[in-house]
Amino acid sequence: MGFSVSGATVVLFLGMFISFGMVYTAANNGFERVNDAYGAETDSELVRQNTDIDVASASVADDGEDLTLTVTANNTGTTSLSVNDTDILIDGRYANFTGENVTAAAVDGNERTDLWLPGETLRVEVPVASAPSQVKVVTESGVATSEVV
């Protein structure tokens, strides 16, 4: 066995070693990403299962020339919710909390908080052009409930 055979064998084994290292790294990174995604989805599902809301009332008040829809919802689950991440649909139209659509939003009378804790009540006032027939409240995790006005 000459030097050329030994040298070729070393080159082949070195190439196989480097290739195995690259394949192992890629497979390990892929496995970690899939595992992390599974864990995140499991956490999201747990939040969805622990989230529950109830629309206590939805009524329209006429203060002269403008109509104002007042929606009161209770956080009956065990998950803390964000007021800004909670959505309201009025007859299928989106009312934006951070825009001009919602004139007042308060959790147990506090208009400065964004945190809607379990057992607390969210009260939202939205100006409307005409009396709506249905209101739907949707949480950040997708849990929703609706009420006929």
CSV table of N, CA and C in Angstrom, one decimal:
chain,number,residue,atom,x,y,z
A,1,MET,N,0.8,-1.2,0.0
A,1,MET,CA,0.0,0.0,0.0
A,1,MET,C,0.9,1.2,0.0
A,2,GLY,N,0.7,2.0,-1.0
A,2,GLY,CA,1.6,3.2,-1.2
A,2,GLY,C,1.0,4.4,-0.5
A,3,PHE,N,1.7,5.5,-0.7
A,3,PHE,CA,1.3,6.8,-0.1
A,3,PHE,C,0.0,7.3,-0.7
A,4,SER,N,-0.2,7.0,-2.0
A,4,SER,CA,-1.4,7.6,-2.7
A,4,SER,C,-2.6,6.9,-2.2
A,5,VAL,N,-2.6,5.6,-1.9
A,5,VAL,CA,-3.8,4.9,-1.4
A,5,VAL,C,-4.1,5.4,0.0
A,6,SER,N,-3.1,5.5,0.9
A,6,SER,CA,-3.3,6.0,2.2
A,6,SER,C,-3.8,7.5,2.2
A,7,GLY,N,-3.2,8.3,1.4
A,7,GLY,CA,-3.6,9.7,1.2
A,7,GLY,C,-5.1,9.8,0.8
A,8,ALA,N,-5.4,9.0,-0.2
A,8,ALA,CA,-6.8,9.0,-0.7
A,8,ALA,C,-7.8,8.5,0.3
A,9,THR,N,-7.4,7.5,1.1
A,9,THR,CA,-8.3,7.0,2.2
A,9,THR,C,-8.5,8.1,3.3
A,10,VAL,N,-7.4,8.8,3.6
A,10,VAL,CA,-7.5,9.9,4.6
A,10,VAL,C,-8.4,11.0,4.0
A,11,VAL,N,-8.3,11.4,2.8
A,11,VAL,CA,-9.2,12.4,2.2
A,11,VAL,C,-10.6,12.0,2.2
A,12,LEU,N,-10.9,10.7,1.8
A,12,LEU,CA,-12.2,10.2,1.8
A,12,LEU,C,-12.8,10.2,3.2
A,13,PHE,N,-12.1,9.7,4.2
A,13,PHE,CA,-12.6,9.7,5.6
A,13,PHE,C,-12.8,11.1,6.1
A,14,LEU,N,-11.9,12.0,5.8
A,14,LEU,CA,-12.1,13.4,6.2
A,14,LEU,C,-13.3,14.0,5.6
A,15,GLY,N,-13.5,13.7,4.3
A,15,GLY,CA,-14.7,14.2,3.6
A,15,GLY,C,-16.0,13.7,4.3
A,16,MET,N,-16.0,12.4,4.6
A,16,MET,CA,-17.2,11.8,5.2
A,16,MET,C,-17.4,12.3,6.6
A,17,PHE,N,-16.3,12.6,7.3
A,17,PHE,CA,-16.5,13.1,8.7
A,17,PHE,C,-17.1,14.6,8.6
A,18,ILE,N,-16.6,15.4,7.7
A,18,ILE,CA,-17.1,16.7,7.5
A,18,ILE,C,-18.5,16.7,7.1
A,19,SER,N,-18.9,15.8,6.1
A,19,SER,CA,-20.3,15.7,5.6
A,19,SER,C,-21.2,15.3,6.8
A,20,PHE,N,-20.8,14.3,7.6
A,20,PHE,CA,-21.6,13.9,8.7
A,20,PHE,C,-21.8,15.0,9.7
A,21,GLY,N,-20.8,15.8,9.9
A,21,GLY,CA,-20.9,16.9,10.8
A,21,GLY,C,-21.9,17.9,10.3
A,22,MET,N,-21.9,18.2,9.0
A,22,MET,CA,-22.9,19.1,8.4
A,22,MET,C,-24.3,18.6,8.5
A,23,VAL,N,-24.5,17.3,8.1
A,23,VAL,CA,-25.8,16.7,8.2
A,23,VAL,C,-26.3,16.7,9.6
A,24,TYR,N,-25.5,16.3,10.5
A,24,TYR,CA,-25.9,16.3,11.9
A,24,TYR,C,-26.4,17.6,12.4
A,25,THR,N,-25.6,18.7,12.1
A,25,THR,CA,-25.9,20.0,12.5
A,25,THR,C,-27.3,20.5,11.9
A,26,ALA,N,-27.4,20.2,10.6
A,26,ALA,CA,-28.7,20.6,10.0
A,26,ALA,C,-29.9,19.9,10.6
A,27,ALA,N,-29.7,18.6,10.8
A,27,ALA,CA,-30.8,17.8,11.3
A,27,ALA,C,-31.1,18.2,12.8
A,28,ASN,N,-30.1,18.5,13.6
A,28,ASN,CA,-30.3,18.9,14.9
A,28,ASN,C,-31.0,20.2,15.0
A,29,ASN,N,-30.6,21.2,14.2
A,29,ASN,CA,-31.3,22.5,14.1
A,29,ASN,C,-32.7,22.4,13.7
A,30,GLY,N,-33.0,21.6,12.7
A,30,GLY,CA,-34.4,21.3,12.3
A,30,GLY,C,-35.2,20.7,13.4
A,31,PHE,N,-34.7,19.8,14.1
A,31,PHE,CA,-35.4,19.1,15.2
A,31,PHE,C,-35.7,20.1,16.3
A,32,GLU,N,-34.7,21.0,16.6
A,32,GLU,CA,-34.9,22.0,17.6
A,32,GLU,C,-36.0,23.0,17.3
A,33,ARG,N,-36.1,23.4,16.0
A,33,ARG,CA,-37.1,24.3,15.5
A,33,ARG,C,-38.5,23.7,15.6
A,34,VAL,N,-38.6,22.5,15.2
A,34,VAL,CA,-39.9,21.8,15.2
A,34,VAL,C,-40.3,21.6,16.7
A,35,ASN,N,-39.4,21.3,17.5
A,35,ASN,CA,-39.7,21.1,19.0
A,35,ASN,C,-40.1,22.4,19.6
A,36,ASP,N,-39.4,23.5,19.3
A,36,ASP,CA,-39.8,24.8,19.8
A,36,ASP,C,-41.2,25.2,19.3
A,37,ALA,N,-41.5,25.0,18.0
A,37,ALA,CA,-42.8,25.3,17.5
A,37,ALA,C,-43.9,24.5,18.1
A,38,TYR,N,-43.6,23.2,18.4
A,38,TYR,CA,-44.6,22.4,19.1
A,38,TYR,C,-44.9,22.9,20.5
A,39,GLY,N,-43.8,23.3,21.2
A,39,GLY,CA,-44.0,23.9,22.5
A,39,GLY,C,-44.8,25.2,22.5
A,40,ALA,N,-44.5,26.1,21.5
A,40,ALA,CA,-45.2,27.3,21.4
A,40,ALA,C,-46.7,27.1,21.1
A,41,GLU,N,-47.0,26.1,20.3
A,41,GLU,CA,-48.4,25.8,20.0
A,41,GLU,C,-49.1,25.2,21.2
A,42,THR,N,-48.4,24.4,22.0
A,42,THR,CA,-49.0,23.8,23.2
A,42,THR,C,-49.3,24.9,24.2
A,43,ASP,N,-48.4,25.9,24.3
A,43,ASP,CA,-48.7,27.0,25.2
A,43,ASP,C,-49.8,27.8,24.7
A,44,SER,N,-50.0,28.1,23.4
A,44,SER,CA,-51.1,28.8,22.9
A,44,SER,C,-52.4,28.1,23.1
A,45,GLU,N,-52.4,26.8,23.0
A,45,GLU,CA,-53.6,26.0,23.2
A,45,GLU,C,-54.0,26.1,24.7
A,46,LEU,N,-53.1,26.1,25.6
A,46,LEU,CA,-53.4,26.2,27.0
A,46,LEU,C,-54.0,27.5,27.3
A,47,VAL,N,-53.5,28.6,26.7
A,47,VAL,CA,-54.0,29.9,26.9
A,47,VAL,C,-55.5,29.9,26.4
A,48,ARG,N,-55.7,29.4,25.2
A,48,ARG,CA,-57.1,29.3,24.6
A,48,ARG,C,-58.0,28.6,25.5
A,49,GLN,N,-57.6,27.5,26.1
A,49,GLN,CA,-58.4,26.7,27.0
A,49,GLN,C,-58.8,27.4,28.3
A,50,ASN,N,-57.9,28.2,28.7
A,50,ASN,CA,-58.1,29.0,30.0
A,50,ASN,C,-58.7,30.3,29.8
A,51,THR,N,-59.0,30.7,28.6
A,51,THR,CA,-59.6,32.0,28.3
A,51,THR,C,-61.1,31.8,28.1
A,52,ASP,N,-61.9,32.7,28.8
A,52,ASP,CA,-63.3,32.7,28.6
A,52,ASP,C,-63.8,34.1,28.9
A,53,ILE,N,-64.7,34.6,28.1
A,53,ILE,CA,-65.3,35.9,28.3
A,53,ILE,C,-66.8,35.7,28.1
A,54,ASP,N,-67.5,36.7,28.6
A,54,ASP,CA,-69.0,36.7,28.6
A,54,ASP,C,-69.4,38.2,28.4
A,55,VAL,N,-70.2,38.4,27.3
A,55,VAL,CA,-70.8,39.7,27.1
A,55,VAL,C,-72.0,39.9,28.1
A,56,ALA,N,-71.8,40.8,29.0
A,56,ALA,CA,-72.9,41.0,30.0
A,56,ALA,C,-74.0,41.8,29.5
A,57,SER,N,-73.6,42.8,28.7
A,57,SER,CA,-74.7,43.6,28.1
A,57,SER,C,-74.1,44.4,26.9
A,58,ALA,N,-75.1,44.7,26.0
A,58,ALA,CA,-74.8,45.5,24.8
A,58,ALA,C,-76.0,46.3,24.5
A,59,SER,N,-75.8,47.7,24.6
A,59,SER,CA,-77.0,48.5,24.5
A,59,SER,C,-76.6,49.8,23.7
A,60,VAL,N,-77.6,50.4,23.1
A,60,VAL,CA,-77.4,51.6,22.3
A,60,VAL,C,-78.1,52.8,23.0
A,61,ALA,N,-77.4,53.9,23.2
A,61,ALA,CA,-77.9,55.1,23.9
A,61,ALA,C,-78.0,56.2,22.8
A,62,ASP,N,-79.0,57.0,22.8
A,62,ASP,CA,-79.2,58.1,21.9
A,62,ASP,C,-79.0,59.4,22.8
A,63,ASP,N,-77.9,60.1,22.6
A,63,ASP,CA,-77.7,61.3,23.3
A,63,ASP,C,-77.9,62.5,22.5
A,64,GLY,N,-79.1,62.5,21.8
A,64,GLY,CA,-79.4,63.7,20.9
A,64,GLY,C,-79.2,63.4,19.5
A,65,GLU,N,-78.0,63.7,19.0
A,65,GLU,CA,-77.7,63.5,17.6
A,65,GLU,C,-76.8,62.2,17.3
A,66,ASP,N,-76.1,61.7,18.3
A,66,ASP,CA,-75.2,60.6,18.1
A,66,ASP,C,-75.8,59.4,18.8
A,67,LEU,N,-75.5,58.2,18.2
A,67,LEU,CA,-75.8,56.9,18.9
A,67,LEU,C,-74.5,56.4,19.4
A,68,THR,N,-74.5,55.9,20.7
A,68,THR,CA,-73.4,55.3,21.3
A,68,THR,C,-73.7,53.9,21.7
A,69,LEU,N,-72.9,52.9,21.2
A,69,LEU,CA,-73.0,51.5,21.6
A,69,LEU,C,-72.1,51.3,22.9
A,70,THR,N,-72.7,50.8,23.9
A,70,THR,CA,-72.0,50.4,25.1
A,70,THR,C,-72.0,48.9,25.3
A,71,VAL,N,-70.8,48.3,25.3
A,71,VAL,CA,-70.6,46.9,25.5
A,71,VAL,C,-69.9,46.6,26.8
A,72,THR,N,-70.4,45.7,27.6
A,72,THR,CA,-69.8,45.3,28.8
A,72,THR,C,-69.5,43.8,28.8
A,73,ALA,N,-68.3,43.5,29.0
A,73,ALA,CA,-67.8,42.1,28.9
A,73,ALA,C,-67.1,41.7,30.2
A,74,ASN,N,-67.3,40.5,30.6
A,74,ASN,CA,-66.6,40.0,31.8
A,74,ASN,C,-65.5,39.0,31.4
A,75,ASN,N,-64.4,39.0,32.0
A,75,ASN,CA,-63.3,38.0,31.9
A,75,ASN,C,-63.6,36.9,32.9
A,76,THR,N,-64.2,35.8,32.4
A,76,THR,CA,-64.6,34.7,33.3
A,76,THR,C,-63.6,33.6,33.2
A,77,GLY,N,-62.5,33.7,32.5
A,77,GLY,CA,-61.5,32.7,32.4
A,77,GLY,C,-60.4,32.9,33.5
A,78,THR,N,-59.3,32.2,33.3
A,78,THR,CA,-58.2,32.4,34.3
A,78,THR,C,-57.0,33.0,33.6
A,79,THR,N,-57.2,33.6,32.4
A,79,THR,CA,-56.1,34.2,31.7
A,79,THR,C,-56.2,35.7,31.7
A,80,SER,N,-55.1,36.4,32.0
A,80,SER,CA,-55.1,37.9,31.9
A,80,SER,C,-55.1,38.2,30.4
A,81,LEU,N,-55.9,39.2,30.0
A,81,LEU,CA,-56.1,39.6,28.6
A,81,LEU,C,-55.6,41.1,28.5
A,82,SER,N,-55.3,41.4,27.2
A,82,SER,CA,-54.9,42.8,26.9
A,82,SER,C,-56.1,43.5,26.3
A,83,VAL,N,-56.4,44.7,26.7
A,83,VAL,CA,-57.5,45.5,26.2
A,83,VAL,C,-57.2,45.8,24.7
A,84,ASN,N,-56.0,46.2,24.4
A,84,ASN,CA,-55.7,46.6,23.1
A,84,ASN,C,-55.7,45.5,22.1
A,85,ASP,N,-55.5,44.3,22.6
A,85,ASP,CA,-55.5,43.1,21.7
A,85,ASP,C,-56.9,42.4,21.7
A,86,THR,N,-57.9,43.0,22.3
A,86,THR,CA,-59.2,42.6,22.3
A,86,THR,C,-59.9,43.3,21.1
A,87,ASP,N,-60.7,42.6,20.3
A,87,ASP,CA,-61.4,43.2,19.2
A,87,ASP,C,-62.9,43.1,19.4
A,88,ILE,N,-63.5,44.1,18.8
A,88,ILE,CA,-65.0,44.2,18.8
A,88,ILE,C,-65.5,44.3,17.4
A,89,LEU,N,-66.4,43.4,17.0
A,89,LEU,CA,-67.0,43.5,15.7
A,89,LEU,C,-68.5,43.9,15.9
A,90,ILE,N,-68.9,44.9,15.2
A,90,ILE,CA,-70.3,45.5,15.3
A,90,ILE,C,-70.9,45.2,14.0
A,91,ASP,N,-71.9,44.3,14.0
A,91,ASP,CA,-72.5,43.8,12.7
A,91,ASP,C,-71.4,43.5,11.6
A,92,GLY,N,-70.4,42.8,12.1
A,92,GLY,CA,-69.3,42.4,11.2
A,92,GLY,C,-68.3,43.4,10.9
A,93,ARG,N,-68.4,44.7,11.4
A,93,ARG,CA,-67.4,45.7,11.1
A,93,ARG,C,-66.5,45.8,12.3
A,94,TYR,N,-65.2,46.0,12.1
A,94,TYR,CA,-64.2,46.0,13.1
A,94,TYR,C,-64.2,47.4,13.8
A,95,ALA,N,-64.2,47.4,15.1
A,95,ALA,CA,-64.0,48.6,15.9
A,95,ALA,C,-62.6,48.6,16.5
A,96,ASN,N,-61.7,49.5,16.1
A,96,ASN,CA,-60.3,49.6,16.5
A,96,ASN,C,-60.2,50.3,17.8
A,97,PHE,N,-59.6,49.6,18.8
A,97,PHE,CA,-59.4,50.2,20.1
A,97,PHE,C,-58.4,51.3,20.1
A,98,THR,N,-57.3,51.2,19.2
A,98,THR,CA,-56.3,52.2,19.2
A,98,THR,C,-56.6,53.4,18.2
A,99,GLY,N,-57.6,53.3,17.5
A,99,GLY,CA,-58.0,54.3,16.5
A,99,GLY,C,-59.1,55.2,17.1
A,100,GLU,N,-59.9,55.8,16.2
A,100,GLU,CA,-60.9,56.7,16.5
A,100,GLU,C,-62.3,56.0,16.8
A,101,ASN,N,-62.4,54.8,16.5
A,101,ASN,CA,-63.7,54.1,16.6
A,101,ASN,C,-64.1,53.9,18.0
A,102,VAL,N,-63.3,53.7,19.0
A,102,VAL,CA,-63.7,53.5,20.3
A,102,VAL,C,-63.4,54.7,21.1
A,103,THR,N,-64.5,55.3,21.7
A,103,THR,CA,-64.3,56.6,22.4
A,103,THR,C,-63.9,56.3,23.9
A,104,ALA,N,-64.3,55.2,24.5
A,104,ALA,CA,-63.9,54.9,25.8
A,104,ALA,C,-63.8,53.4,26.0
A,105,ALA,N,-62.8,53.0,26.8
A,105,ALA,CA,-62.6,51.7,27.1
A,105,ALA,C,-62.0,51.6,28.6
A,106,ALA,N,-62.7,51.0,29.5
A,106,ALA,CA,-62.3,51.0,30.9
A,106,ALA,C,-62.4,49.6,31.4
A,107,VAL,N,-61.5,49.2,32.2
A,107,VAL,CA,-61.5,47.9,33.0
A,107,VAL,C,-61.8,48.3,34.4
A,108,ASP,N,-63.0,47.9,34.9
A,108,ASP,CA,-63.5,48.2,36.2
A,108,ASP,C,-63.3,49.7,36.6
A,109,GLY,N,-63.6,50.5,35.6
A,109,GLY,CA,-63.5,52.0,35.8
A,109,GLY,C,-62.2,52.6,35.5
A,110,ASN,N,-61.2,51.8,35.3
A,110,ASN,CA,-59.8,52.3,35.0
A,110,ASN,C,-59.6,52.4,33.5
A,111,GLU,N,-59.5,53.6,33.0
A,111,GLU,CA,-59.3,53.8,31.5
A,111,GLU,C,-57.8,53.8,31.1
A,112,ARG,N,-56.9,53.8,32.0
A,112,ARG,CA,-55.5,53.8,31.7
A,112,ARG,C,-54.8,52.5,31.6
A,113,THR,N,-55.5,51.4,32.1
A,113,THR,CA,-54.9,50.1,32.0
A,113,THR,C,-55.1,49.4,30.7
A,114,ASP,N,-54.2,48.5,30.4
A,114,ASP,CA,-54.3,47.7,29.2
A,114,ASP,C,-54.6,46.2,29.7
A,115,LEU,N,-54.5,46.0,31.0
A,115,LEU,CA,-54.6,44.7,31.5
A,115,LEU,C,-56.0,44.4,32.0
A,116,TRP,N,-56.6,43.3,31.5
A,116,TRP,CA,-57.9,42.9,31.8
A,116,TRP,C,-57.8,41.5,32.5
A,117,LEU,N,-57.8,41.6,33.8
A,117,LEU,CA,-57.6,40.4,34.7
A,117,LEU,C,-58.8,39.6,34.8
A,118,PRO,N,-58.7,38.3,35.2
A,118,PRO,CA,-59.8,37.4,35.5
A,118,PRO,C,-60.7,38.1,36.5
A,119,GLY,N,-62.0,38.0,36.3
A,119,GLY,CA,-63.0,38.6,37.2
A,119,GLY,C,-63.3,40.0,37.0
A,120,GLU,N,-62.6,40.7,36.1
A,120,GLU,CA,-62.8,42.1,35.9
A,120,GLU,C,-63.7,42.3,34.7
A,121,THR,N,-64.3,43.5,34.6
A,121,THR,CA,-65.3,43.9,33.6
A,121,THR,C,-64.7,44.9,32.7
A,122,LEU,N,-64.8,44.7,31.4
A,122,LEU,CA,-64.4,45.7,30.4
A,122,LEU,C,-65.7,46.4,29.9
A,123,ARG,N,-65.6,47.7,29.9
A,123,ARG,CA,-66.7,48.5,29.3
A,123,ARG,C,-66.2,49.3,28.2
A,124,VAL,N,-66.9,49.2,27.0
A,124,VAL,CA,-66.4,49.9,25.8
A,124,VAL,C,-67.5,50.7,25.3
A,125,GLU,N,-67.2,51.9,24.8
A,125,GLU,CA,-68.2,52.8,24.2
A,125,GLU,C,-67.7,53.1,22.8
A,126,VAL,N,-68.6,52.8,21.8
A,126,VAL,CA,-68.3,53.0,20.4
A,126,VAL,C,-69.4,53.8,19.7
A,127,PRO,N,-69.1,55.0,19.1
A,127,PRO,CA,-70.1,55.7,18.3
A,127,PRO,C,-70.6,54.9,17.1
A,128,VAL,N,-71.9,54.8,16.8
A,128,VAL,CA,-72.4,54.1,15.7
A,128,VAL,C,-73.3,55.0,14.9
A,129,ALA,N,-73.5,54.7,13.6
A,129,ALA,CA,-74.4,55.5,12.8
A,129,ALA,C,-75.8,55.1,13.0
A,130,SER,N,-76.0,53.8,13.1
A,130,SER,CA,-77.4,53.2,13.4
A,130,SER,C,-77.3,52.1,14.4
A,131,ALA,N,-78.4,51.7,14.9
A,131,ALA,CA,-78.4,50.7,16.0
A,131,ALA,C,-78.0,49.4,15.4
A,132,PRO,N,-77.0,48.7,15.9
A,132,PRO,CA,-76.5,47.4,15.3
A,132,PRO,C,-77.4,46.3,15.9
A,133,SER,N,-77.3,45.2,15.2
A,133,SER,CA,-78.1,44.0,15.6
A,133,SER,C,-77.3,43.0,16.4
A,134,GLN,N,-76.0,43.0,16.2
A,134,GLN,CA,-75.1,42.0,16.9
A,134,GLN,C,-73.7,42.6,17.2
A,135,VAL,N,-73.2,42.2,18.4
A,135,VAL,CA,-71.8,42.6,18.8
A,135,VAL,C,-71.1,41.4,19.1
A,136,LYS,N,-69.8,41.3,18.6
A,136,LYS,CA,-69.0,40.1,18.9
A,136,LYS,C,-67.7,40.7,19.5
A,137,VAL,N,-67.3,40.1,20.7
A,137,VAL,CA,-66.0,40.4,21.3
A,137,VAL,C,-65.1,39.2,21.1
A,138,VAL,N,-63.8,39.6,20.7
A,138,VAL,CA,-62.8,38.5,20.3
A,138,VAL,C,-61.6,38.8,21.1
A,139,THR,N,-61.0,37.8,21.8
A,139,THR,CA,-59.8,38.0,22.6
A,139,THR,C,-58.6,37.8,21.7
A,140,GLU,N,-57.4,38.1,22.2
A,140,GLU,CA,-56.2,38.0,21.5
A,140,GLU,C,-55.9,36.5,21.1
A,141,SER,N,-56.4,35.6,21.8
A,141,SER,CA,-56.2,34.2,21.5
A,141,SER,C,-57.2,33.6,20.6
A,142,GLY,N,-58.2,34.4,20.2
A,142,GLY,CA,-59.2,33.9,19.3
A,142,GLY,C,-60.5,33.5,19.9
A,143,VAL,N,-60.6,33.5,21.2
A,143,VAL,CA,-61.8,33.1,21.9
A,143,VAL,C,-62.8,34.3,21.7
A,144,ALA,N,-64.0,33.9,21.3
A,144,ALA,CA,-65.0,35.0,21.0
A,144,ALA,C,-66.4,34.6,21.6
A,145,THR,N,-67.2,35.7,21.8
A,145,THR,CA,-68.6,35.5,22.2
A,145,THR,C,-69.3,36.7,21.6
A,146,SER,N,-70.6,36.4,21.3
A,146,SER,CA,-71.4,37.5,20.7
A,146,SER,C,-72.7,37.7,21.5
A,147,GLU,N,-73.3,38.9,21.2
A,147,GLU,CA,-74.5,39.2,21.9
A,147,GLU,C,-75.4,40.0,21.0
A,148,VAL,N,-76.7,39.7,21.0
A,148,VAL,CA,-77.7,40.5,20.2
A,148,VAL,C,-78.0,41.8,21.0
A,149,VAL,N,-78.0,42.9,20.2
A,149,VAL,CA,-78.2,44.2,20.8
A,149,VAL,C,-79.7,44.4,21.0
